[in-house]
Amino acid sequence: MTGRNQTVVSEFLLLGLAVEPEHQNLFYALFLAMYVTTVLGNLLIIFLIRLDSHLHTPMYLFLSNLSFSDLSFSSVTIPKLLQNIQSQDPSIPYAGCLTQMYFFLFFADLESFLLVAMAYDRYVAICFPLHYTTIMSPKLCLFLVVLPWVLTTFHAMLHTLLMARLHFCADNMIPHFFCDMSALLKLSCSDTRVNELVIFITGGLILVLPFLLIILSYARILSSILKVPSARGIRKAFSTCGSHLSVVSLFYGTVIGLYLCPSANNSTVKETVMALMYTVVTPMLNPFIYSLRNRDMKGALGRVFCRKKTPFSL
């Protein structure tokens, strides 16, 4: 828009989570506790999988990558959120905002792809148990881990470069607690049609397609279980898949509700709460879901700690 005064924006203001001074310490302690829980819980899963040879299987290879993704995903937004609450200074530099947006997209996309890989792994394990080791070969597992990292790198970079070409006028207030891509587009005084088209196309590939593949995988799993009705088999299948389904429901439920099914009645507070669900709550709950619902993780925890205590008992 050549007729408008395009003031160069050097920083943005993150105003999505305004905390009253009397509640500042409470919110700070709450989010700090959630972040520490997320970090320690996901690090514990990563170290257990690395230290216990019983967990050196495809399923736990994907889980360790998912835990790293959750840990990093939270670290993209929560430290800045804590800083804003503590200092009451919601500003973030222009370059810092684009950097946060890049890593936010990167780790969100990575989690989406890893959930698909885990769904495929469960599908093969339950529907083709005798051929599991043949199908889930080391080469395929490596491919299913490396491919998400490559795709998400290019996808996040694409959106960041498209955002960097836009001009921002005097308005620099983002009604969010992080540099959300859609919020930034609303602030731009440039033509954003290309950005919106790319978001529409890639959004289907990155979010909708993985979600449909996960649904298809579990539909096939359910069909396979029902063909051979067995109480023991059903319990085993659901105990194996229950943790993964819980994570899928938490992650996709909030993301789809916020971005794919937006409501005109959604207030900034409601959108912020929904965003907190998949950026803060879900990464924190994942370690509890996988450790409390998974016998292998409980066994690994016992073996690792017993191994550490053995030298002292001799």
Short mmCIF file of C-alpha atoms in Angstrom, two decimals:
data_model
loop_
_atom_site.label_atom_id
_atom_site.label_comp_id
_atom_site.label_asym_id
_atom_site.label_seq_id
_atom_site.Cartn_x
_atom_site.Cartn_y
_atom_site.Cartn_z
CA MET A 1 0.00 0.00 0.00
CA THR A 2 2.08 2.85 -1.32
CA GLY A 3 -0.17 5.58 0.03
CA ARG A 4 0.27 4.66 3.65
CA ASN A 5 3.03 5.71 6.00
CA GLN A 6 5.07 2.54 6.41
CA THR A 7 6.90 3.08 9.70
CA VAL A 8 9.65 0.51 10.10
CA VAL A 9 8.65 -1.79 12.94
CA SER A 10 11.66 -2.79 15.04
CA GLU A 11 9.73 -4.71 17.68
CA PHE A 12 6.32 -6.21 18.47
CA LEU A 13 4.30 -6.25 21.68
CA LEU A 14 2.90 -9.60 22.83
CA LEU A 15 -0.37 -8.71 24.54
CA GLY A 16 -2.21 -12.04 24.45
CA LEU A 17 -1.75 -12.88 28.13
CA ALA A 18 -2.06 -9.69 30.13
CA VAL A 19 -1.65 -10.49 33.83
CA GLU A 20 -2.81 -8.15 36.57
CA PRO A 21 0.00 -7.12 38.98
CA GLU A 22 -1.68 -8.85 41.94
CA HIS A 23 -1.78 -12.16 40.00
CA GLN A 24 1.69 -11.86 38.51
CA ASN A 25 3.49 -14.13 40.98
CA LEU A 26 0.74 -16.77 40.83
CA PHE A 27 0.81 -17.04 37.03
CA TYR A 28 4.60 -16.95 36.97
CA ALA A 29 4.84 -19.82 39.47
CA LEU A 30 2.17 -21.80 37.59
CA PHE A 31 3.82 -21.55 34.16
CA LEU A 32 7.29 -22.06 35.62
CA ALA A 33 6.15 -25.28 37.34
CA MET A 34 4.54 -26.49 34.10
CA TYR A 35 7.68 -25.72 32.10
CA VAL A 36 10.00 -27.44 34.59
CA THR A 37 7.68 -30.48 34.59
CA THR A 38 7.75 -30.53 30.79
CA VAL A 39 11.54 -30.34 30.63
CA LEU A 40 12.21 -32.95 33.32
CA GLY A 41 9.49 -35.33 32.12
CA ASN A 42 10.57 -35.35 28.49
CA LEU A 43 14.26 -35.53 29.38
CA LEU A 44 13.49 -38.54 31.57
CA ILE A 45 11.83 -40.33 28.63
CA ILE A 46 14.77 -39.54 26.34
CA PHE A 47 17.36 -40.78 28.86
CA LEU A 48 15.38 -43.92 29.72
CA ILE A 49 15.09 -44.88 26.05
CA ARG A 50 18.80 -44.26 25.53
CA LEU A 51 19.94 -46.13 28.66
CA ASP A 52 17.62 -49.17 28.55
CA SER A 53 18.32 -51.61 25.71
CA HIS A 54 14.79 -53.06 26.04
CA LEU A 55 13.48 -49.78 24.63
CA HIS A 56 15.67 -49.77 21.53
CA THR A 57 12.70 -50.47 19.25
CA PRO A 58 11.01 -48.44 16.48
CA MET A 59 8.17 -47.32 18.76
CA TYR A 60 10.54 -45.80 21.30
CA LEU A 61 12.78 -44.33 18.63
CA PHE A 62 9.76 -42.29 17.52
CA LEU A 63 8.81 -41.56 21.14
CA SER A 64 12.27 -40.18 21.97
CA ASN A 65 12.05 -37.85 18.97
CA LEU A 66 8.54 -36.82 20.03
CA SER A 67 9.79 -36.04 23.55
CA PHE A 68 12.59 -33.90 22.13
CA SER A 69 10.05 -32.13 19.92
CA ASP A 70 7.75 -31.47 22.91
CA LEU A 71 10.64 -30.20 25.00
CA SER A 72 11.77 -27.83 22.25
CA PHE A 73 8.22 -26.79 21.37
CA SER A 74 7.62 -25.58 24.92
CA SER A 75 11.01 -23.86 25.03
CA VAL A 76 10.07 -21.74 22.02
CA THR A 77 7.23 -19.94 23.82
CA ILE A 78 7.25 -20.47 27.61
CA PRO A 79 10.59 -18.79 28.54
CA LYS A 80 9.51 -15.63 26.71
CA LEU A 81 6.09 -15.86 28.36
CA LEU A 82 7.73 -16.11 31.79
CA GLN A 83 9.97 -13.16 31.00
CA ASN A 84 6.99 -11.05 29.95
CA ILE A 85 5.07 -11.88 33.14
CA GLN A 86 8.05 -11.17 35.39
CA SER A 87 9.24 -7.95 33.73
CA GLN A 88 5.84 -6.70 32.50
CA ASP A 89 7.66 -5.86 29.26
CA PRO A 90 5.87 -7.67 26.40
CA SER A 91 8.20 -6.45 23.65
CA ILE A 92 10.05 -8.79 21.29
CA PRO A 93 12.47 -7.67 18.53
CA TYR A 94 11.41 -8.05 14.90
CA ALA A 95 14.16 -10.61 14.23
CA GLY A 96 13.34 -12.42 17.46
CA CYS A 97 9.67 -12.61 16.47
CA LEU A 98 10.48 -14.20 13.10
CA THR A 99 12.90 -16.60 14.80
CA GLN A 100 10.25 -17.65 17.31
CA MET A 101 7.74 -18.13 14.50
CA TYR A 102 10.20 -20.33 12.59
CA PHE A 103 10.91 -22.67 15.50
CA PHE A 104 7.27 -22.71 16.55
CA LEU A 105 6.25 -23.93 13.08
CA PHE A 106 9.21 -26.31 12.93
CA PHE A 107 8.48 -28.20 16.14
CA ALA A 108 4.68 -28.11 15.71
CA ASP A 109 5.05 -29.67 12.24
CA LEU A 110 7.61 -32.15 13.54
CA GLU A 111 5.20 -33.35 16.22
CA SER A 112 2.46 -33.80 13.61
CA PHE A 113 4.67 -35.97 11.40
CA LEU A 114 6.04 -38.00 14.32
CA LEU A 115 2.51 -38.81 15.48
CA VAL A 116 1.86 -40.24 12.00
CA ALA A 117 5.01 -42.38 12.21
CA MET A 118 3.92 -43.69 15.60
CA ALA A 119 0.43 -44.48 14.27
CA TYR A 120 1.94 -46.43 11.36
CA ASP A 121 4.20 -48.32 13.77
CA ARG A 122 1.19 -49.37 15.90
CA TYR A 123 -0.73 -50.33 12.75
CA VAL A 124 2.06 -52.68 11.61
CA ALA A 125 2.58 -54.08 15.12
CA ILE A 126 -1.10 -55.02 15.57
CA CYS A 127 -2.19 -55.85 12.02
CA PHE A 128 1.00 -57.61 10.88
CA PRO A 129 2.71 -58.84 14.08
CA LEU A 130 4.58 -61.69 12.37
CA HIS A 131 6.09 -59.35 9.80
CA TYR A 132 6.71 -56.43 12.14
CA THR A 133 10.51 -56.70 12.30
CA THR A 134 10.70 -57.16 8.53
CA ILE A 135 8.45 -54.19 7.69
CA MET A 136 9.81 -51.84 10.35
CA SER A 137 13.40 -52.29 9.22
CA PRO A 138 16.16 -49.97 10.45
CA LYS A 139 16.20 -48.24 7.05
CA LEU A 140 12.45 -47.52 7.16
CA CYS A 141 12.64 -46.31 10.75
CA LEU A 142 15.50 -43.98 9.88
CA PHE A 143 13.53 -42.70 6.90
CA LEU A 144 10.42 -42.08 9.05
CA VAL A 145 12.54 -40.04 11.48
CA VAL A 146 14.73 -38.11 9.03
CA LEU A 147 11.94 -37.21 6.58
CA PRO A 148 9.91 -35.18 9.15
CA TRP A 149 13.02 -33.20 10.12
CA VAL A 150 13.74 -32.36 6.48
CA LEU A 151 10.14 -31.47 5.56
CA THR A 152 9.56 -29.32 8.61
CA THR A 153 12.82 -27.44 8.02
CA PHE A 154 11.74 -26.37 4.54
CA HIS A 155 8.12 -25.71 5.55
CA ALA A 156 9.05 -23.46 8.47
CA MET A 157 11.66 -21.66 6.36
CA LEU A 158 9.14 -21.08 3.56
CA HIS A 159 6.66 -19.32 5.86
CA THR A 160 9.42 -17.34 7.60
CA LEU A 161 10.83 -16.04 4.31
CA LEU A 162 7.34 -15.14 3.07
CA MET A 163 6.68 -13.28 6.32
CA ALA A 164 10.04 -11.46 6.11
CA ARG A 165 9.11 -9.89 2.76
CA LEU A 166 6.03 -8.16 4.25
CA HIS A 167 5.94 -4.58 5.49
CA PHE A 168 4.56 -3.67 8.91
CA CYS A 169 3.13 -0.24 9.63
CA ALA A 170 2.71 1.57 12.94
CA ASP A 171 0.55 -1.09 14.60
CA ASN A 172 2.87 -3.58 16.32
CA MET A 173 0.57 -5.07 19.01
CA ILE A 174 0.09 -8.85 18.70
CA PRO A 175 -2.97 -10.14 20.61
CA HIS A 176 -1.15 -13.35 21.51
CA PHE A 177 1.55 -14.58 23.90
CA PHE A 178 3.84 -15.62 21.03
CA CYS A 179 4.44 -14.55 17.44
CA ASP A 180 1.53 -16.34 15.85
CA MET A 181 1.66 -16.34 12.05
CA SER A 182 -2.01 -15.44 11.56
CA ALA A 183 -1.73 -12.56 14.04
CA LEU A 184 1.31 -11.18 12.21
CA LEU A 185 -0.49 -11.31 8.87
CA LYS A 186 -3.30 -9.18 10.29
CA LEU A 187 -0.77 -6.51 11.30
CA SER A 188 0.90 -6.33 7.89
CA CYS A 189 0.12 -3.46 5.55
CA SER A 190 1.34 -5.46 2.54
CA ASP A 191 -0.58 -7.78 0.24
CA THR A 192 -0.77 -11.09 2.17
CA ARG A 193 -2.62 -13.15 -0.44
CA VAL A 194 0.45 -15.21 -1.31
CA ASN A 195 1.06 -16.00 2.37
CA GLU A 196 -2.57 -16.99 2.88
CA LEU A 197 -2.55 -19.22 -0.21
CA VAL A 198 0.61 -21.00 0.94
CA ILE A 199 -0.87 -21.44 4.43
CA PHE A 200 -4.03 -22.95 2.93
CA ILE A 201 -2.12 -25.40 0.72
CA THR A 202 0.57 -26.45 3.16
CA GLY A 203 -1.88 -26.49 6.07
CA GLY A 204 -3.73 -29.32 4.40
CA LEU A 205 -0.52 -31.25 3.81
CA ILE A 206 1.02 -30.64 7.24
CA LEU A 207 -2.07 -30.86 9.47
CA VAL A 208 -5.09 -32.39 7.73
CA LEU A 209 -3.30 -35.15 5.80
CA PRO A 210 -1.37 -36.45 8.85
CA PHE A 211 -4.55 -36.37 10.92
CA LEU A 212 -6.43 -38.38 8.27
CA LEU A 213 -3.57 -40.90 8.06
CA ILE A 214 -3.69 -41.37 11.83
CA ILE A 215 -7.47 -41.88 11.74
CA LEU A 216 -7.06 -44.37 8.89
CA SER A 217 -4.38 -46.28 10.79
CA TYR A 218 -6.54 -46.66 13.87
CA ALA A 219 -9.59 -47.54 11.81
CA ARG A 220 -7.59 -50.41 10.32
CA ILE A 221 -6.37 -51.39 13.78
CA LEU A 222 -9.94 -51.45 15.12
CA SER A 223 -11.08 -53.50 12.14
CA SER A 224 -8.27 -55.99 12.68
CA ILE A 225 -9.13 -56.34 16.38
CA LEU A 226 -12.82 -56.93 15.71
CA LYS A 227 -12.06 -59.70 13.20
CA VAL A 228 -10.58 -61.82 15.98
CA PRO A 229 -12.60 -60.91 19.09
CA SER A 230 -10.54 -61.68 22.17
CA ALA A 231 -10.74 -59.92 25.49
CA ARG A 232 -7.00 -60.30 26.02
CA GLY A 233 -6.19 -59.10 22.51
CA ILE A 234 -8.45 -56.08 22.83
CA ARG A 235 -6.92 -55.13 26.19
CA LYS A 236 -3.41 -55.47 24.78
CA ALA A 237 -4.22 -53.43 21.68
CA PHE A 238 -5.85 -50.60 23.60
CA SER A 239 -3.10 -50.54 26.23
CA THR A 240 -0.58 -50.25 23.41
CA CYS A 241 -2.46 -47.57 21.48
CA GLY A 242 -4.19 -45.77 24.33
CA SER A 243 -1.28 -43.47 25.15
CA HIS A 244 -0.80 -42.50 21.52
CA LEU A 245 -4.51 -41.82 21.01
CA SER A 246 -4.51 -39.58 24.09
CA VAL A 247 -1.68 -37.47 22.67
CA VAL A 248 -3.34 -37.28 19.23
CA SER A 249 -6.62 -36.14 20.77
CA LEU A 250 -4.98 -33.44 22.87
CA PHE A 251 -2.80 -32.09 20.07
CA TYR A 252 -5.11 -32.20 17.06
CA GLY A 253 -8.26 -31.42 19.02
CA THR A 254 -7.04 -27.99 20.13
CA VAL A 255 -5.15 -27.15 16.90
CA ILE A 256 -8.09 -28.02 14.64
CA GLY A 257 -10.54 -26.24 16.93
CA LEU A 258 -8.40 -23.09 16.88
CA TYR A 259 -7.22 -22.89 13.27
CA LEU A 260 -9.46 -25.06 11.10
CA CYS A 261 -12.79 -24.44 12.84
CA PRO A 262 -12.50 -20.85 14.05
CA SER A 263 -15.58 -19.14 15.42
CA ALA A 264 -16.48 -15.51 14.92
CA ASN A 265 -17.40 -15.45 18.61
CA ASN A 266 -13.94 -16.52 19.72
CA SER A 267 -12.47 -13.90 22.04
CA THR A 268 -8.76 -13.24 22.48
CA VAL A 269 -8.94 -14.90 25.90
CA LYS A 270 -10.56 -18.05 24.47
CA GLU A 271 -8.01 -18.30 21.66
CA THR A 272 -5.18 -17.79 24.14
CA VAL A 273 -6.48 -20.56 26.39
CA MET A 274 -6.81 -22.94 23.41
CA ALA A 275 -3.28 -22.06 22.28
CA LEU A 276 -1.98 -22.73 25.80
CA MET A 277 -3.54 -26.21 25.61
CA TYR A 278 -1.38 -27.41 22.73
CA THR A 279 1.73 -25.31 23.39
CA VAL A 280 2.01 -25.75 27.16
CA VAL A 281 -0.37 -28.41 28.52
CA THR A 282 0.06 -31.13 25.89
CA PRO A 283 3.90 -31.24 26.02
CA MET A 284 3.67 -31.36 29.82
CA LEU A 285 1.14 -34.22 29.87
CA ASN A 286 2.90 -36.41 27.30
CA PRO A 287 5.51 -37.81 29.73
CA PHE A 288 2.77 -38.70 32.24
CA ILE A 289 0.64 -40.32 29.54
CA TYR A 290 3.48 -42.46 28.22
CA SER A 291 4.99 -43.36 31.59
CA LEU A 292 1.79 -44.01 33.54
CA ARG A 293 0.04 -45.96 30.75
CA ASN A 294 3.07 -47.90 29.51
CA ARG A 295 4.47 -50.98 31.26
CA ASP A 296 7.69 -50.87 29.25
CA MET A 297 8.49 -47.36 30.47
CA LYS A 298 7.71 -48.35 34.07
CA GLY A 299 9.96 -51.39 33.73
CA ALA A 300 12.76 -49.32 32.21
CA LEU A 301 12.48 -46.81 35.04
CA GLY A 302 12.86 -49.60 37.59
CA ARG A 303 15.77 -51.25 35.77
CA VAL A 304 17.71 -48.02 35.32
CA PHE A 305 17.33 -46.93 38.95
CA CYS A 306 18.11 -50.41 40.27
CA ARG A 307 21.22 -50.50 38.11
CA LYS A 308 22.34 -47.16 39.58
CA LYS A 309 21.79 -48.39 43.17
CA THR A 310 23.56 -51.75 42.75
CA PRO A 311 27.20 -50.55 43.23
CA PHE A 312 26.29 -48.89 46.51
CA SER A 313 24.65 -52.02 47.87
CA LEU A 314 27.68 -54.23 47.27
#
